[in-house]
Each structure stands twice: as C-alpha cells, then as structure tokens.
PDB file of C-alpha atoms in Angstrom:
ATOM      1  CA  MET A 297    -158.698   7.977 -12.018  1.00  0.00           C
ATOM      2  CA  GLN A 298    -160.138   7.421 -15.474  1.00  0.00           C
ATOM      3  CA  GLY A 299    -161.553   3.915 -15.537  1.00  0.00           C
ATOM      4  CA  PHE A 300    -162.828   2.202 -12.410  1.00  0.00           C
ATOM      5  CA  GLY A 301    -162.500  -1.441 -13.359  1.00  0.00           C
ATOM      6  CA  GLN A 302    -159.994  -3.855 -11.889  1.00  0.00           C
ATOM      7  CA  VAL A 303    -156.978  -1.588 -12.447  1.00  0.00           C
ATOM      8  CA  GLY A 304    -158.583   1.770 -11.679  1.00  0.00           C
ATOM      9  CA  SER A 305    -160.541   0.796  -8.587  1.00  0.00           C
ATOM     10  CA  THR A 306    -157.620  -1.116  -7.076  1.00  0.00           C
ATOM     11  CA  THR A 307    -155.241   1.745  -7.812  1.00  0.00           C
ATOM     12  CA  ALA A 308    -157.664   4.210  -6.210  1.00  0.00           C
ATOM     13  CA  GLN A 309    -157.862   2.021  -3.096  1.00  0.00           C
ATOM     14  CA  PHE A 310    -154.051   1.740  -2.867  1.00  0.00           C
ATOM     15  CA  LEU A 311    -153.567   5.474  -3.388  1.00  0.00           C
ATOM     16  CA  THR A 312    -156.150   6.262  -0.713  1.00  0.00           C
ATOM     17  CA  ALA A 313    -154.541   3.803   1.709  1.00  0.00           C
ATOM     18  CA  ALA A 314    -151.188   5.516   1.068  1.00  0.00           C
ATOM     19  CA  GLY A 315    -152.675   8.877   2.031  1.00  0.00           C
ATOM     20  CA  ALA A 316    -153.400  10.301  -1.413  1.00  0.00           C
ATOM     21  CA  LEU A 317    -156.554  12.297  -1.986  1.00  0.00           C
ATOM     22  CA  VAL A 318    -158.474  10.834  -4.944  1.00  0.00           C
ATOM     23  CA  VAL A 319    -160.629  13.667  -6.246  1.00  0.00           C
ATOM     24  CA  ALA A 320    -162.186  12.166  -9.388  1.00  0.00           C
ATOM     25  CA  VAL A 321    -163.076   8.774 -10.841  1.00  0.00           C
ATOM     26  CA  SER A 322    -164.943   7.707 -13.950  1.00  0.00           C
ATOM     27  CA  ASP A 323    -166.121   4.700 -15.878  1.00  0.00           C
ATOM     28  CA  SER A 324    -167.601   4.296 -19.355  1.00  0.00           C
ATOM     29  CA  ARG A 325    -170.816   6.100 -18.291  1.00  0.00           C
ATOM     30  CA  GLY A 326    -169.158   9.166 -16.740  1.00  0.00           C
ATOM     31  CA  GLY A 327    -167.677  10.129 -13.432  1.00  0.00           C
ATOM     32  CA  VAL A 328    -167.664  12.209 -10.291  1.00  0.00           C
ATOM     33  CA  HIS A 329    -165.403  14.894  -8.861  1.00  0.00           C
ATOM     34  CA  ASN A 330    -165.009  16.372  -5.399  1.00  0.00           C
ATOM     35  CA  GLY A 331    -161.966  18.528  -4.688  1.00  0.00           C
ATOM     36  CA  ALA A 332    -162.123  17.539  -1.014  1.00  0.00           C
ATOM     37  CA  GLY A 333    -161.752  13.875  -1.949  1.00  0.00           C
ATOM     38  CA  LEU A 334    -163.964  10.889  -2.663  1.00  0.00           C
ATOM     39  CA  ASP A 335    -164.926   7.917  -0.518  1.00  0.00           C
ATOM     40  CA  ILE A 336    -163.409   5.167  -2.656  1.00  0.00           C
ATOM     41  CA  ASP A 337    -164.895   2.386  -0.511  1.00  0.00           C
ATOM     42  CA  ALA A 338    -168.386   3.846  -0.954  1.00  0.00           C
ATOM     43  CA  LEU A 339    -167.861   4.236  -4.706  1.00  0.00           C
ATOM     44  CA  SER A 340    -166.600   0.648  -4.987  1.00  0.00           C
ATOM     45  CA  ALA A 341    -169.639  -0.607  -3.069  1.00  0.00           C
ATOM     46  CA  LEU A 342    -171.924   1.447  -5.292  1.00  0.00           C
ATOM     47  CA  LYS A 343    -170.365  -0.059  -8.423  1.00  0.00           C
ATOM     48  CA  ASP A 344    -170.466  -3.597  -6.960  1.00  0.00           C
ATOM     49  CA  GLU A 345    -174.218  -3.157  -6.410  1.00  0.00           C
ATOM     50  CA  GLY A 346    -174.688  -2.148 -10.059  1.00  0.00           C
ATOM     51  CA  GLY A 347    -175.088   1.560  -9.364  1.00  0.00           C
ATOM     52  CA  ALA A 348    -173.777   4.451 -11.408  1.00  0.00           C
ATOM     53  CA  PHE A 349    -171.456   7.203 -10.247  1.00  0.00           C
ATOM     54  CA  GLU A 350    -174.247   9.727 -10.807  1.00  0.00           C
ATOM     55  CA  ASP A 351    -176.023   8.020  -7.870  1.00  0.00           C
ATOM     56  CA  TYR A 352    -173.158   9.041  -5.550  1.00  0.00           C
ATOM     57  CA  GLY A 353    -174.436  12.166  -3.853  1.00  0.00           C
ATOM     58  CA  ALA A 354    -171.217  13.613  -2.462  1.00  0.00           C
ATOM     59  CA  ALA A 355    -169.699  14.894  -5.713  1.00  0.00           C
ATOM     60  CA  GLU A 356    -170.371  16.672  -8.985  1.00  0.00           C
ATOM     61  CA  THR A 357    -170.747  14.601 -12.133  1.00  0.00           C
ATOM     62  CA  LEU A 358    -168.323  15.006 -14.998  1.00  0.00           C
ATOM     63  CA  THR A 359    -167.456  13.389 -18.317  1.00  0.00           C
ATOM     64  CA  ASN A 360    -164.367  11.326 -19.027  1.00  0.00           C
ATOM     65  CA  ASP A 361    -163.025  14.195 -21.146  1.00  0.00           C
ATOM     66  CA  ASP A 362    -163.554  16.639 -18.261  1.00  0.00           C
ATOM     67  CA  LEU A 363    -161.736  14.287 -15.872  1.00  0.00           C
ATOM     68  CA  LEU A 364    -158.648  14.223 -18.110  1.00  0.00           C
ATOM     69  CA  GLU A 365    -158.458  18.017 -17.953  1.00  0.00           C
ATOM     70  CA  LEU A 366    -158.702  18.483 -14.167  1.00  0.00           C
ATOM     71  CA  ASP A 367    -155.900  20.361 -12.413  1.00  0.00           C
ATOM     72  CA  VAL A 368    -154.399  17.437 -10.462  1.00  0.00           C
ATOM     73  CA  ASP A 369    -150.955  16.261  -9.435  1.00  0.00           C
ATOM     74  CA  LEU A 370    -151.453  12.709 -10.723  1.00  0.00           C
ATOM     75  CA  LEU A 371    -153.676  11.461 -13.528  1.00  0.00           C
ATOM     76  CA  VAL A 372    -154.115   7.706 -13.922  1.00  0.00           C
ATOM     77  CA  PRO A 373    -155.898   6.778 -17.153  1.00  0.00           C
ATOM     78  CA  CYS A 374    -156.970   3.138 -16.685  1.00  0.00           C
ATOM     79  CA  ALA A 375    -159.673   2.851 -19.314  1.00  0.00           C
ATOM     80  CA  LEU A 376    -158.712   2.567 -22.973  1.00  0.00           C
ATOM     81  CA  GLU A 377    -155.733   3.304 -25.149  1.00  0.00           C
ATOM     82  CA  ALA A 378    -155.280   6.690 -26.823  1.00  0.00           C
ATOM     83  CA  GLN A 379    -157.234   8.698 -24.258  1.00  0.00           C
ATOM     84  CA  ILE A 380    -154.691  11.514 -24.417  1.00  0.00           C
ATOM     85  CA  THR A 381    -153.880  12.595 -27.945  1.00  0.00           C
ATOM     86  CA  ALA A 382    -152.576  15.643 -29.792  1.00  0.00           C
ATOM     87  CA  THR A 383    -156.178  16.876 -29.758  1.00  0.00           C
ATOM     88  CA  ASN A 384    -156.567  17.093 -25.970  1.00  0.00           C
ATOM     89  CA  ALA A 385    -153.001  16.937 -24.558  1.00  0.00           C
ATOM     90  CA  ALA A 386    -152.665  20.726 -24.373  1.00  0.00           C
ATOM     91  CA  ARG A 387    -155.679  20.824 -22.013  1.00  0.00           C
ATOM     92  CA  VAL A 388    -154.352  18.106 -19.680  1.00  0.00           C
ATOM     93  CA  ARG A 389    -153.128  19.871 -16.522  1.00  0.00           C
ATOM     94  CA  ALA A 390    -151.782  16.909 -14.530  1.00  0.00           C
ATOM     95  CA  ARG A 391    -148.113  17.107 -13.615  1.00  0.00           C
ATOM     96  CA  VAL A 392    -147.670  13.311 -13.634  1.00  0.00           C
ATOM     97  CA  ILE A 393    -149.505  10.715 -15.702  1.00  0.00           C
ATOM     98  CA  ALA A 394    -149.259   7.018 -14.824  1.00  0.00           C
ATOM     99  CA  GLU A 395    -150.659   4.882 -17.614  1.00  0.00           C
ATOM    100  CA  GLY A 396    -152.850   2.210 -16.053  1.00  0.00           C
ATOM    101  CA  ALA A 397    -154.237   1.323 -19.473  1.00  0.00           C
ATOM    102  CA  ASN A 398    -152.053   0.167 -22.325  1.00  0.00           C
ATOM    103  CA  ALA A 399    -150.911   3.150 -24.422  1.00  0.00           C
ATOM    104  CA  ALA A 400    -153.304   5.588 -22.734  1.00  0.00           C
ATOM    105  CA  VAL A 401    -151.185   8.430 -24.139  1.00  0.00           C
ATOM    106  CA  ASP A 402    -150.620   8.182 -27.875  1.00  0.00           C
ATOM    107  CA  PRO A 403    -147.257   9.250 -29.410  1.00  0.00           C
ATOM    108  CA  GLU A 404    -148.520  12.645 -30.575  1.00  0.00           C
ATOM    109  CA  GLY A 405    -150.045  13.406 -27.178  1.00  0.00           C
ATOM    110  CA  ASP A 406    -146.828  12.246 -25.528  1.00  0.00           C
ATOM    111  CA  ALA A 407    -144.843  14.782 -27.558  1.00  0.00           C
ATOM    112  CA  VAL A 408    -147.163  17.635 -26.505  1.00  0.00           C
ATOM    113  CA  LEU A 409    -146.919  16.624 -22.838  1.00  0.00           C
ATOM    114  CA  ALA A 410    -143.133  16.160 -22.998  1.00  0.00           C
ATOM    115  CA  ASP A 411    -142.741  19.696 -24.366  1.00  0.00           C
ATOM    116  CA  ARG A 412    -144.594  20.935 -21.264  1.00  0.00           C
ATOM    117  CA  GLY A 413    -142.469  18.852 -18.879  1.00  0.00           C
ATOM    118  CA  VAL A 414    -145.241  16.457 -17.820  1.00  0.00           C
ATOM    119  CA  LEU A 415    -143.785  13.270 -16.342  1.00  0.00           C
ATOM    120  CA  ILE A 416    -145.323  10.174 -17.919  1.00  0.00           C
ATOM    121  CA  VAL A 417    -144.932   6.786 -16.259  1.00  0.00           C
ATOM    122  CA  PRO A 418    -145.440   4.517 -19.278  1.00  0.00           C
ATOM    123  CA  ASP A 419    -147.720   1.517 -19.206  1.00  0.00           C
ATOM    124  CA  ILE A 420    -144.790  -0.894 -19.417  1.00  0.00           C
ATOM    125  CA  LEU A 421    -143.740   0.321 -15.956  1.00  0.00           C
ATOM    126  CA  ALA A 422    -147.045   1.357 -14.397  1.00  0.00           C
ATOM    127  CA  ASN A 423    -149.065  -1.750 -15.204  1.00  0.00           C
ATOM    128  CA  ALA A 424    -146.409  -4.389 -15.839  1.00  0.00           C
ATOM    129  CA  GLY A 425    -147.329  -6.203 -12.611  1.00  0.00           C
ATOM    130  CA  GLY A 426    -150.631  -7.277 -14.113  1.00  0.00           C
ATOM    131  CA  VAL A 427    -148.857  -8.642 -17.158  1.00  0.00           C
ATOM    132  CA  VAL A 428    -146.413 -10.591 -14.995  1.00  0.00           C
ATOM    133  CA  VAL A 429    -149.212 -12.047 -12.881  1.00  0.00           C
ATOM    134  CA  SER A 430    -151.155 -12.980 -16.029  1.00  0.00           C
ATOM    135  CA  TYR A 431    -148.078 -14.828 -17.270  1.00  0.00           C
ATOM    136  CA  PHE A 432    -147.771 -16.689 -13.967  1.00  0.00           C
ATOM    137  CA  GLU A 433    -151.448 -17.649 -14.155  1.00  0.00           C
ATOM    138  CA  TRP A 434    -150.946 -18.916 -17.708  1.00  0.00           C
ATOM    139  CA  VAL A 435    -147.882 -20.955 -16.693  1.00  0.00           C
ATOM    140  CA  HIS A 436    -149.755 -22.272 -13.683  1.00  0.00           C
ATOM    141  CA  ASP A 437    -152.658 -23.403 -15.851  1.00  0.00           C
ATOM    142  CA  LEU A 438    -150.336 -25.190 -18.296  1.00  0.00           C
ATOM    143  CA  SER A 439    -148.112 -26.885 -15.750  1.00  0.00           C
ATOM    144  CA  PRO A 440    -148.679 -29.863 -13.488  1.00  0.00           C
ATOM    145  CA  PHE A 441    -147.604 -27.715 -10.519  1.00  0.00           C
ATOM    146  CA  PHE A 442    -150.224 -26.057  -8.362  1.00  0.00           C
ATOM    147  CA  TRP A 443    -149.252 -23.133  -6.191  1.00  0.00           C
ATOM    148  CA  ARG A 444    -150.838 -22.655  -2.828  1.00  0.00           C
ATOM    149  CA  PRO A 445    -151.417 -19.217  -1.334  1.00  0.00           C
ATOM    150  CA  GLY A 446    -148.697 -18.103   1.049  1.00  0.00           C
ATOM    151  CA  ARG A 447    -146.238 -20.821   0.113  1.00  0.00           C
ATOM    152  CA  SER A 448    -143.059 -20.753  -1.903  1.00  0.00           C
ATOM    153  CA  THR A 449    -142.635 -22.788  -5.059  1.00  0.00           C
ATOM    154  CA  ARG A 450    -140.824 -25.378  -2.948  1.00  0.00           C
ATOM    155  CA  GLY A 451    -144.204 -26.227  -1.457  1.00  0.00           C
ATOM    156  CA  CYS A 452    -145.854 -26.974  -4.808  1.00  0.00           C
ATOM    157  CA  ALA A 453    -147.926 -30.106  -5.122  1.00  0.00           C
ATOM    158  CA  ARG A 454    -147.629 -32.345  -8.147  1.00  0.00           C
TER     159      ARG A 454
END
C-alpha cells in the first residue's frame, strides 16, 4: 500500500478485514514492511497520533521506491500519479496493480507491465467510488435537498 492517506489507509483496513495480508505501507516520509503482515489498526492509530511509520517497532523500514518493488500479489499505489514509469516498471514484481491514485502508472510504465502480463486495475475503476461520492457531495451542497444517513432520497427534507 503506497500512500496511507484516506484512500490507502481505508483500502488497507478493507483488505485486512477481507482476510488479505497487508505486508507493507508507506506515506510521504517512508514506510514499513513485514512479510508476516502488519497491524493496520496500530499503524492507523500511530498516524492519527502524529507518529511516523519508523516509530512502529514490528517491521523494517523501507522507502516508497523499495515498496513498489516488493514481491507481492497486489500493489495498490495510492499516493501520487506517475509512481510507476518506464524507469522502474521492470523492477515492479506485483502480479496485480490497483491504482488507488489517479494515473499511478504512466503510459510507458503500463506498456512495460503489459508486456510482462501484469494485470492493472485502472484508476477509473479502482477509485471511481470516491469520484462518485464527491459528485454526490457537490450536488448535495448545491441543492435545497438534504440527505439524512440511512434514508432513501424519498426521505429528503426541503
């Protein structure tokens, strides 16, 4: 999990809840790796308290570049665009990449990965839910209708 903001941390929590083993996470300052898995709740609490991943004692530290090159089944780059390029794509060993960030894999990197048979779930599919929800929030803010949690649009107040 490259990037541990709103998208990355939530994705890590969902993957863990689904039974996946999250072995590495990073943010803009670096990351941690433990092949036996990470305690995502503990890492989230650490970040919420203003701590750094290097303060997490149950894993080795690594750089964002190192994280991209780990031998993993699934890589989820959730940080910035163009994290995987023609320069580093040959060293990426993940079998599946799900773009949590917009355009995390640039076109040249995509071509290198496609030649190797790496499955890429593009950002338009992997993170489209956030875009849809942002649109709903925008519409909500512009309209005289106010949605209440747990109620259908038929229950909107005017």
